[in-house]
Amino acid sequence: MLRAERSGNTLLLAACLVVAGFGNLGFFSRVLAAFPPQGGNLAALLSLAMVFFALNVLLFGAFAFGRLTKPVLTALLLVSSVSAYFLDSFGVVLDRDMLRNVVQTDLHEALDLITPRLLAYFVLLGVVPSLLLWRVPLAWRGWRRELLERAGLLGICLLAIAVLAVSFGGFYASFLRAHKSLRSHANPAYLLASAAKFAREGMMPLPNAQAAIIAADARIPAEDTERELILLVIGEAARADRFALNGYARDTTPRLREAGAISLDNVWACGTSTAVSVPCMFSPKGMARFEPKQADSEENLLDVLRRAGANVLWLDNNSDSKGAAARVPYRSFKTPAANTVCDSECRDEGMLVPLQEYIDGHPRGDIVIVLHQMGNHGPAYYKRYPEAFEKFRPVCRSKDLGECSREEIGNAYDNAILYTDHFLGKAIELLRRNDASFRTALVYLSDHGESLGEGGLFLHGLPRAVAPDSQLRVPAIFWFGSRFGDIDRQALLRERDRRFSHDNLFHTVLGLLEIRTSWYKPELDILEAYRRNIPDRS
Ligand SMILES: [Zn+2]
């Protein structure tokens, strides 16, 4: 049977319909959240869908012509299908930085990104429509007629856009002004704009691309067949003495207490700022030898974990990883485009949302997920928690702490700790749900403390030598799932005032994953003294 020929215009319209409709579920669901479909909005939303479709036709109609029709439309379908997966699943916008990440990703990491759901998107939205496209014979009725018809189609699109934009002017003005982030979800227009930017700027080499290798001998022994799932939470500006688990008079940690978490009460930070403490925590050097300037030139804990075969992921709701995650998969959760839990600002718990899918998508190897919190970032503590967590009142509602009493500042600060307790409680819930298939553990450690008016000092960042204890003494919390039965929790709890520091993190995490390397020092592993030799489990 001879198949009916179709014009280039028909194929173009069909491909754009697939992309505009099915490839943009994330975009349209965000639009509907910003503009609920009721009353006057309804017609405007309908017009937006039409404008969106017309823009796609305009954009691709300029290239998908003649012999280029099928190759261009195929590329459009395949690229949009992958981009749609990231937008719908993670709210990850494929911007310039993401493209740089993708380009610099090694094969191992690229394979990490391939999940069954991604394949489903690729096949259903990319491969299947492309195959259908190639099965239809393309009609060609001479340059003159084809050009005229294409010009006619693009003209109609332009006209439609103009008419709709004028008719719903107010809606479009508010759409473009107040909801800037929505535009970045338009698939694949935004991706193409980013790619153009990326190509223009050239590929910037990572500043630390040639970091010196450490612990090259790291490996997980073959007899370790149980999989570990570790959530490593890096806190922000949290003080140990504001945690009820450490004896604070206010109940700032109800969920951690309920979960049976173990809080160490004598743990000291490497530095008094995020930029020093975070890279130092992951470095094998220890605070005595750590130099922030040299941190980028040497690998860190995360590189060792990855080399040993663990799946490593860094999620960030703070400024960034300060170089610690330079060579591991990284996602920022700072904007509503990436984080699904945002009110006045994007919340730490948004980082937990995509984790179950990530865990399910990695059926082999240990998993270590770093969650870098916004936590108690000052001075606007009152912004660091949703309204429901405003338990201690009155609170300071100014960034200028001088305008508030110490009591008001402390109240806002404690509310933010209460929200961190809630966040950690939810992280533990996630681990509990995975307890049957993993040895699960939560490790929480703050990067530094905070001054809250003692001695007239506020915030943090004083040189270590002169910094008050409040900036250096940090909360450190462990929670273990049922399969970590080899750790004697009662003994650890009894000795919770033993002195430790950020220097212990490197070795403690290696110990949790049972990684063998000559760089591991058992005497620096906080948990080593509490491991019971359980008779062979087999
Ligand atoms: Zn910090």
mmCIF file of N, CA, C and O in Angstrom, residues 102-169:
data_model
loop_
_atom_site.group_PDB
_atom_site.id
_atom_site.type_symbol
_atom_site.label_atom_id
_atom_site.label_comp_id
_atom_site.label_asym_id
_atom_site.label_seq_id
_atom_site.Cartn_x
_atom_site.Cartn_y
_atom_site.Cartn_z
ATOM 1 N N VAL A 102 26.922 18.571 31.832
ATOM 2 C CA VAL A 102 26.682 17.425 30.962
ATOM 3 C C VAL A 102 27.920 17.151 30.112
ATOM 4 O O VAL A 102 28.387 16.023 29.997
ATOM 5 N N VAL A 103 28.480 18.222 29.544
ATOM 6 C CA VAL A 103 29.639 18.053 28.666
ATOM 7 C C VAL A 103 30.825 17.477 29.436
ATOM 8 O O VAL A 103 31.595 16.675 28.911
ATOM 9 N N GLN A 104 30.970 17.915 30.698
ATOM 10 C CA GLN A 104 32.147 17.479 31.453
ATOM 11 C C GLN A 104 31.923 16.191 32.221
ATOM 12 O O GLN A 104 32.810 15.704 32.905
ATOM 13 N N THR A 105 30.746 15.668 32.093
ATOM 14 C CA THR A 105 30.434 14.436 32.813
ATOM 15 C C THR A 105 31.155 13.253 32.160
ATOM 16 O O THR A 105 31.217 13.170 30.947
ATOM 17 N N ASP A 106 31.667 12.370 32.970
ATOM 18 C CA ASP A 106 32.294 11.197 32.348
ATOM 19 C C ASP A 106 31.227 10.136 32.079
ATOM 20 O O ASP A 106 30.066 10.267 32.475
ATOM 21 N N LEU A 107 31.624 9.104 31.404
ATOM 22 C CA LEU A 107 30.660 8.093 30.965
ATOM 23 C C LEU A 107 29.922 7.477 32.151
ATOM 24 O O LEU A 107 28.725 7.270 32.113
ATOM 25 N N HIS A 108 30.675 7.237 33.221
ATOM 26 C CA HIS A 108 30.102 6.628 34.412
ATOM 27 C C HIS A 108 28.926 7.449 34.943
ATOM 28 O O HIS A 108 27.859 6.943 35.248
ATOM 29 N N GLU A 109 29.136 8.782 34.989
ATOM 30 C CA GLU A 109 28.071 9.655 35.471
ATOM 31 C C GLU A 109 26.920 9.735 34.487
ATOM 32 O O GLU A 109 25.763 9.789 34.868
ATOM 33 N N ALA A 110 27.261 9.761 33.205
ATOM 34 C CA ALA A 110 26.213 9.852 32.198
ATOM 35 C C ALA A 110 25.302 8.631 32.309
ATOM 36 O O ALA A 110 24.078 8.740 32.232
ATOM 37 N N LEU A 111 25.901 7.475 32.542
ATOM 38 C CA LEU A 111 25.100 6.259 32.701
ATOM 39 C C LEU A 111 24.223 6.359 33.941
ATOM 40 O O LEU A 111 23.107 5.846 33.971
ATOM 41 N N ASP A 112 24.741 7.049 34.961
ATOM 42 C CA ASP A 112 23.979 7.253 36.194
ATOM 43 C C ASP A 112 22.653 7.944 35.933
ATOM 44 O O ASP A 112 21.685 7.762 36.645
ATOM 45 N N LEU A 113 22.659 8.826 34.931
ATOM 46 C CA LEU A 113 21.469 9.630 34.685
ATOM 47 C C LEU A 113 20.386 8.853 33.956
ATOM 48 O O LEU A 113 19.250 9.291 33.874
ATOM 49 N N ILE A 114 20.772 7.704 33.396
ATOM 50 C CA ILE A 114 19.816 6.961 32.580
ATOM 51 C C ILE A 114 18.949 6.087 33.478
ATOM 52 O O ILE A 114 19.397 5.106 34.047
ATOM 53 N N THR A 115 17.691 6.487 33.634
ATOM 54 C CA THR A 115 16.756 5.742 34.460
ATOM 55 C C THR A 115 15.672 5.179 33.542
ATOM 56 O O THR A 115 15.507 5.646 32.419
ATOM 57 N N PRO A 116 14.914 4.195 34.030
ATOM 58 C CA PRO A 116 13.824 3.662 33.199
ATOM 59 C C PRO A 116 12.863 4.747 32.747
ATOM 60 O O PRO A 116 12.372 4.739 31.622
ATOM 61 N N ARG A 117 12.624 5.725 33.618
ATOM 62 C CA ARG A 117 11.682 6.781 33.251
ATOM 63 C C ARG A 117 12.234 7.652 32.126
ATOM 64 O O ARG A 117 11.499 8.077 31.236
ATOM 65 N N LEU A 118 13.539 7.897 32.171
ATOM 66 C CA LEU A 118 14.156 8.680 31.098
ATOM 67 C C LEU A 118 14.000 7.935 29.774
ATOM 68 O O LEU A 118 13.658 8.529 28.741
ATOM 69 N N LEU A 119 14.247 6.629 29.803
ATOM 70 C CA LEU A 119 14.108 5.838 28.578
ATOM 71 C C LEU A 119 12.673 5.896 28.061
ATOM 72 O O LEU A 119 12.436 5.998 26.864
ATOM 73 N N ALA A 120 11.705 5.845 28.985
ATOM 74 C CA ALA A 120 10.299 5.916 28.573
ATOM 75 C C ALA A 120 10.013 7.242 27.880
ATOM 76 O O ALA A 120 9.370 7.279 26.827
ATOM 77 N N TYR A 121 10.487 8.343 28.456
ATOM 78 C CA TYR A 121 10.314 9.658 27.827
ATOM 79 C C TYR A 121 10.942 9.660 26.432
ATOM 80 O O TYR A 121 10.353 10.118 25.466
ATOM 81 N N PHE A 122 12.190 9.146 26.372
ATOM 82 C CA PHE A 122 12.941 9.183 25.121
ATOM 83 C C PHE A 122 12.214 8.383 24.036
ATOM 84 O O PHE A 122 12.073 8.835 22.901
ATOM 85 N N VAL A 123 11.700 7.214 24.405
ATOM 86 C CA VAL A 123 11.040 6.358 23.421
ATOM 87 C C VAL A 123 9.679 6.942 23.020
ATOM 88 O O VAL A 123 9.385 7.121 21.842
ATOM 89 N N LEU A 124 8.845 7.275 24.038
ATOM 90 C CA LEU A 124 7.472 7.691 23.731
ATOM 91 C C LEU A 124 7.403 9.069 23.080
ATOM 92 O O LEU A 124 6.623 9.289 22.156
ATOM 93 N N LEU A 125 8.207 10.010 23.568
ATOM 94 C CA LEU A 125 8.116 11.381 23.035
ATOM 95 C C LEU A 125 9.142 11.659 21.946
ATOM 96 O O LEU A 125 9.007 12.613 21.188
ATOM 97 N N GLY A 126 10.201 10.829 21.862
ATOM 98 C CA GLY A 126 11.248 11.085 20.882
ATOM 99 C C GLY A 126 11.281 10.060 19.760
ATOM 100 O O GLY A 126 11.060 10.380 18.591
ATOM 101 N N VAL A 127 11.553 8.803 20.126
ATOM 102 C CA VAL A 127 11.791 7.780 19.095
ATOM 103 C C VAL A 127 10.520 7.452 18.309
ATOM 104 O O VAL A 127 10.533 7.444 17.071
ATOM 105 N N VAL A 128 9.413 7.196 19.013
ATOM 106 C CA VAL A 128 8.187 6.778 18.318
ATOM 107 C C VAL A 128 7.689 7.844 17.334
ATOM 108 O O VAL A 128 7.472 7.545 16.155
ATOM 109 N N PRO A 129 7.540 9.116 17.773
ATOM 110 C CA PRO A 129 7.112 10.122 16.791
ATOM 111 C C PRO A 129 8.106 10.274 15.636
ATOM 112 O O PRO A 129 7.699 10.504 14.498
ATOM 113 N N SER A 130 9.419 10.108 15.933
ATOM 114 C CA SER A 130 10.414 10.224 14.857
ATOM 115 C C SER A 130 10.223 9.111 13.832
ATOM 116 O O SER A 130 10.298 9.345 12.622
ATOM 117 N N LEU A 131 10.009 7.887 14.323
ATOM 118 C CA LEU A 131 9.805 6.763 13.396
ATOM 119 C C LEU A 131 8.582 7.004 12.518
ATOM 120 O O LEU A 131 8.614 6.778 11.306
ATOM 121 N N LEU A 132 7.501 7.469 13.163
ATOM 122 C CA LEU A 132 6.286 7.768 12.387
ATOM 123 C C LEU A 132 6.600 8.817 11.314
ATOM 124 O O LEU A 132 6.176 8.696 10.164
ATOM 125 N N LEU A 133 7.377 9.814 11.709
ATOM 126 C CA LEU A 133 7.743 10.891 10.796
ATOM 127 C C LEU A 133 8.463 10.353 9.553
ATOM 128 O O LEU A 133 8.182 10.757 8.425
ATOM 129 N N TRP A 134 9.401 9.412 9.787
ATOM 130 C CA TRP A 134 10.205 8.894 8.668
ATOM 131 C C TRP A 134 9.409 7.942 7.779
ATOM 132 O O TRP A 134 9.798 7.645 6.668
ATOM 133 N N ARG A 135 8.301 7.408 8.306
ATOM 134 C CA ARG A 135 7.485 6.496 7.488
ATOM 135 C C ARG A 135 6.611 7.238 6.485
ATOM 136 O O ARG A 135 6.159 6.658 5.510
ATOM 137 N N VAL A 136 6.361 8.532 6.770
ATOM 138 C CA VAL A 136 5.489 9.300 5.879
ATOM 139 C C VAL A 136 6.330 9.917 4.757
ATOM 140 O O VAL A 136 7.302 10.619 5.039
ATOM 141 N N PRO A 137 5.977 9.675 3.471
ATOM 142 C CA PRO A 137 6.726 10.298 2.374
ATOM 143 C C PRO A 137 6.484 11.808 2.365
ATOM 144 O O PRO A 137 5.357 12.269 2.584
ATOM 145 N N LEU A 138 7.557 12.556 2.131
ATOM 146 C CA LEU A 138 7.467 14.010 2.130
ATOM 147 C C LEU A 138 7.137 14.509 0.724
ATOM 148 O O LEU A 138 7.815 14.181 -0.239
ATOM 149 N N ALA A 139 6.065 15.291 0.631
ATOM 150 C CA ALA A 139 5.683 15.837 -0.680
ATOM 151 C C ALA A 139 6.593 17.016 -1.023
ATOM 152 O O ALA A 139 6.994 17.779 -0.139
ATOM 153 N N TRP A 140 6.924 17.183 -2.286
ATOM 154 C CA TRP A 140 7.735 18.329 -2.719
ATOM 155 C C TRP A 140 7.146 18.829 -4.025
ATOM 156 O O TRP A 140 7.138 18.124 -5.024
ATOM 157 N N ARG A 141 6.650 20.039 -3.969
ATOM 158 C CA ARG A 141 5.950 20.549 -5.154
ATOM 159 C C ARG A 141 6.658 21.761 -5.750
ATOM 160 O O ARG A 141 6.038 22.713 -6.164
ATOM 161 N N GLY A 142 7.970 21.702 -5.716
ATOM 162 C CA GLY A 142 8.748 22.779 -6.335
ATOM 163 C C GLY A 142 9.043 23.897 -5.358
ATOM 164 O O GLY A 142 8.274 24.124 -4.418
ATOM 165 N N TRP A 143 10.189 24.554 -5.533
ATOM 166 C CA TRP A 143 10.659 25.579 -4.613
ATOM 167 C C TRP A 143 9.631 26.679 -4.417
ATOM 168 O O TRP A 143 9.347 27.092 -3.296
ATOM 169 N N ARG A 144 9.102 27.166 -5.535
ATOM 170 C CA ARG A 144 8.217 28.315 -5.503
ATOM 171 C C ARG A 144 7.019 28.071 -4.586
ATOM 172 O O ARG A 144 6.750 28.818 -3.638
ATOM 173 N N ARG A 145 6.363 26.958 -4.863
ATOM 174 C CA ARG A 145 5.142 26.671 -4.120
ATOM 175 C C ARG A 145 5.443 26.349 -2.648
ATOM 176 O O ARG A 145 4.758 26.823 -1.729
ATOM 177 N N GLU A 146 6.512 25.573 -2.394
ATOM 178 C CA GLU A 146 6.860 25.211 -1.017
ATOM 179 C C GLU A 146 7.213 26.465 -0.203
ATOM 180 O O GLU A 146 6.768 26.620 0.926
ATOM 181 N N LEU A 147 8.022 27.335 -0.821
ATOM 182 C CA LEU A 147 8.422 28.560 -0.113
ATOM 183 C C LEU A 147 7.218 29.432 0.210
ATOM 184 O O LEU A 147 7.082 29.940 1.332
ATOM 185 N N LEU A 148 6.337 29.558 -0.792
ATOM 186 C CA LEU A 148 5.146 30.372 -0.593
ATOM 187 C C LEU A 148 4.284 29.831 0.550
ATOM 188 O O LEU A 148 3.816 30.568 1.425
ATOM 189 N N GLU A 149 4.107 28.503 0.526
ATOM 190 C CA GLU A 149 3.247 27.896 1.560
ATOM 191 C C GLU A 149 3.862 28.029 2.947
ATOM 192 O O GLU A 149 3.161 28.269 3.939
ATOM 193 N N ARG A 150 5.191 27.842 3.020
ATOM 194 C CA ARG A 150 5.849 27.985 4.324
ATOM 195 C C ARG A 150 5.746 29.431 4.816
ATOM 196 O O ARG A 150 5.430 29.685 5.988
ATOM 197 N N ALA A 151 5.995 30.373 3.909
ATOM 198 C CA ALA A 151 5.894 31.786 4.289
ATOM 199 C C ALA A 151 4.474 32.092 4.754
ATOM 200 O O ALA A 151 4.267 32.808 5.753
ATOM 201 N N GLY A 152 3.494 31.493 4.098
ATOM 202 C CA GLY A 152 2.106 31.703 4.488
ATOM 203 C C GLY A 152 1.851 31.197 5.901
ATOM 204 O O GLY A 152 1.268 31.895 6.747
ATOM 205 N N LEU A 153 2.350 29.991 6.189
ATOM 206 C CA LEU A 153 2.145 29.388 7.516
ATOM 207 C C LEU A 153 2.790 30.231 8.616
ATOM 208 O O LEU A 153 2.173 30.522 9.648
ATOM 209 N N LEU A 154 4.039 30.642 8.368
ATOM 210 C CA LEU A 154 4.734 31.445 9.374
ATOM 211 C C LEU A 154 4.043 32.799 9.541
ATOM 212 O O LEU A 154 3.945 33.321 10.662
ATOM 213 N N GLY A 155 3.522 33.330 8.452
ATOM 214 C CA GLY A 155 2.792 34.597 8.525
ATOM 215 C C GLY A 155 1.551 34.472 9.396
ATOM 216 O O GLY A 155 1.273 35.328 10.243
ATOM 217 N N ILE A 156 0.829 33.367 9.213
ATOM 218 C CA ILE A 156 -0.379 33.133 10.023
ATOM 219 C C ILE A 156 -0.003 33.039 11.501
ATOM 220 O O ILE A 156 -0.674 33.596 12.381
ATOM 221 N N CYS A 157 1.112 32.347 11.796
ATOM 222 C CA CYS A 157 1.562 32.203 13.188
ATOM 223 C C CYS A 157 1.872 33.585 13.781
ATOM 224 O O CYS A 157 1.461 33.893 14.909
ATOM 225 N N LEU A 158 2.618 34.385 13.036
ATOM 226 C CA LEU A 158 2.970 35.730 13.509
ATOM 227 C C LEU A 158 1.717 36.543 13.795
ATOM 228 O O LEU A 158 1.607 37.185 14.849
ATOM 229 N N LEU A 159 0.793 36.480 12.869
ATOM 230 C CA LEU A 159 -0.443 37.242 13.010
ATOM 231 C C LEU A 159 -1.203 36.782 14.257
ATOM 232 O O LEU A 159 -1.688 37.596 15.062
ATOM 233 N N ALA A 160 -1.307 35.455 14.413
ATOM 234 C CA ALA A 160 -2.029 34.909 15.571
ATOM 235 C C ALA A 160 -1.386 35.375 16.864
ATOM 236 O O ALA A 160 -2.068 35.780 17.820
ATOM 237 N N ILE A 161 -0.049 35.322 16.920
ATOM 238 C CA ILE A 161 0.654 35.756 18.129
ATOM 239 C C ILE A 161 0.368 37.230 18.404
ATOM 240 O O ILE A 161 0.067 37.617 19.538
ATOM 241 N N ALA A 162 0.421 38.052 17.343
ATOM 242 C CA ALA A 162 0.196 39.489 17.512
ATOM 243 C C ALA A 162 -1.214 39.756 18.033
ATOM 244 O O ALA A 162 -1.406 40.497 19.007
ATOM 245 N N VAL A 163 -2.193 39.121 17.418
ATOM 246 C CA VAL A 163 -3.584 39.359 17.819
ATOM 247 C C VAL A 163 -3.814 38.920 19.270
ATOM 248 O O VAL A 163 -4.395 39.653 20.086
ATOM 249 N N LEU A 164 -3.326 37.734 19.608
ATOM 250 C CA LEU A 164 -3.541 37.219 20.966
ATOM 251 C C LEU A 164 -2.798 38.069 21.997
ATOM 252 O O LEU A 164 -3.301 38.326 23.090
ATOM 253 N N ALA A 165 -1.575 38.494 21.661
ATOM 254 C CA ALA A 165 -0.788 39.290 22.610
ATOM 255 C C ALA A 165 -1.485 40.615 22.888
ATOM 256 O O ALA A 165 -1.495 41.083 24.028
ATOM 257 N N VAL A 166 -2.092 41.213 21.865
ATOM 258 C CA VAL A 166 -2.798 42.474 22.065
ATOM 259 C C VAL A 166 -4.078 42.246 22.879
ATOM 260 O O VAL A 166 -4.372 42.959 23.836
ATOM 261 N N SER A 167 -4.806 41.175 22.545
ATOM 262 C CA SER A 167 -6.078 40.926 23.229
ATOM 263 C C SER A 167 -5.891 40.621 24.713
ATOM 264 O O SER A 167 -6.737 40.953 25.531
ATOM 265 N N PHE A 168 -4.789 39.922 25.039
ATOM 266 C CA PHE A 168 -4.572 39.549 26.446
ATOM 267 C C PHE A 168 -3.311 40.230 26.982
ATOM 268 O O PHE A 168 -2.500 39.614 27.670
ATOM 269 N N GLY A 169 -3.145 41.493 26.620
ATOM 270 C CA GLY A 169 -1.919 42.234 26.952
ATOM 271 C C GLY A 169 -1.557 42.169 28.424
ATOM 272 O O GLY A 169 -0.417 41.890 28.783
#
